[in-house]
Coordinates of C-alpha atoms in Angstrom, one line a residue:
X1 CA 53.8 31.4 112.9
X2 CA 51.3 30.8 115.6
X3 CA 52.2 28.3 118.1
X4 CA 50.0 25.8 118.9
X5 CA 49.2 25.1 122.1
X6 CA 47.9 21.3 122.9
X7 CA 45.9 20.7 126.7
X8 CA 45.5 17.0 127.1
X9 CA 44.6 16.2 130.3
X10 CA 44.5 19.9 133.0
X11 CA 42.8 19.6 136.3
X12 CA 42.5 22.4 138.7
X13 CA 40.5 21.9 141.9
X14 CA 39.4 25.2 142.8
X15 CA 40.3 28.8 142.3
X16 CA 39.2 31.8 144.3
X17 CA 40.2 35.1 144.9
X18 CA 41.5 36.5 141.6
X19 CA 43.3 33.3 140.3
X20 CA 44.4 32.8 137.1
X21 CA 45.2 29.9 134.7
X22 CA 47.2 30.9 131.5
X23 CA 48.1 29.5 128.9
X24 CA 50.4 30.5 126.5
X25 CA 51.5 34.0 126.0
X26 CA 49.2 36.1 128.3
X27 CA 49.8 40.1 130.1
X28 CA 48.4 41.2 133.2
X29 CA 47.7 44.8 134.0
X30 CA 45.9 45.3 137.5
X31 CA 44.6 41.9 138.9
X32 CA 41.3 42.3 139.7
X33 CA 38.0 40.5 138.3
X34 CA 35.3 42.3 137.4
X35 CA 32.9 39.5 136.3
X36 CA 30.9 37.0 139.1
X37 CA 30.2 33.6 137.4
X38 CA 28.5 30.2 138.5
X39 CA 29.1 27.2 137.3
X40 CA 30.0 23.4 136.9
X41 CA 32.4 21.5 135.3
X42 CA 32.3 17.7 135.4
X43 CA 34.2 15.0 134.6
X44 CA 33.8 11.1 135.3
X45 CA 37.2 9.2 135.2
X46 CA 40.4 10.8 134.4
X47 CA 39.7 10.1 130.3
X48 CA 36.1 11.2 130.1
X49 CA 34.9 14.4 128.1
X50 CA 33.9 17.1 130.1
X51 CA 30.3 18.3 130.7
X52 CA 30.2 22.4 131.6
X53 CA 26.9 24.3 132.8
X54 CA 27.3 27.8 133.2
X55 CA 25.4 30.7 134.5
X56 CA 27.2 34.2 133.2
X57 CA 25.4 37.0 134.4
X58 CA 26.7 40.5 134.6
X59 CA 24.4 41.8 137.5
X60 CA 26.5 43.4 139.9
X61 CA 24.5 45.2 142.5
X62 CA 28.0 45.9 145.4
X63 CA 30.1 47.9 142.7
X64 CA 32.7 48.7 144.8
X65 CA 34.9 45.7 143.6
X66 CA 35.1 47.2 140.2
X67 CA 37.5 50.1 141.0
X68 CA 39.9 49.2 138.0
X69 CA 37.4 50.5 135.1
X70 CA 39.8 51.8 132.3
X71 CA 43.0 51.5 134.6
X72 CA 46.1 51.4 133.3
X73 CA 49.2 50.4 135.7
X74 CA 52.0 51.2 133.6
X75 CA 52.7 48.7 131.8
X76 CA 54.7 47.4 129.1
X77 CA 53.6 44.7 127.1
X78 CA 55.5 45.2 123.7
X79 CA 57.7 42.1 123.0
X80 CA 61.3 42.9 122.5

């Protein structure tokens, strides 16, 4: 059975430089981020819904922080 997983109130100030926020079961192979995103997320009050604009775009024009294209560190991610 799945488990459920159940976010009521998360806040995280800032990330930068590969970070990460997981939840539940989650496997990293080679940490590096090949995908540049802007964006806001806003929230008035600690009980308010939140409000997201996002701009995705995969226009990359310095490629050479995209050296881990189909790598594969070794790793071992069947559960036991």
């Amino acid at each position: 059975m799945a488990g459920v997983i159940n976010i009521c109130n998360t806040r995280i100030n800032g990330m930068a430089r590969n970070g990460s926020m997981n939840f539940g079961e989650v496997l990293h192979n080679g940490h590096t981020a090949d995908v540049k995103s802007v964006g806001i997320n806003s929230t008035y009050g600690d009980i308010s819904a939140a409000c997201a604009r996002m701009k995705n775009t995969n226009m990359d024009a310095d490629i050479f922080d995209q050296t881990a294209v189909a790598n594969i560190d070794g790793v071992y991610g069947n559960q036991l």
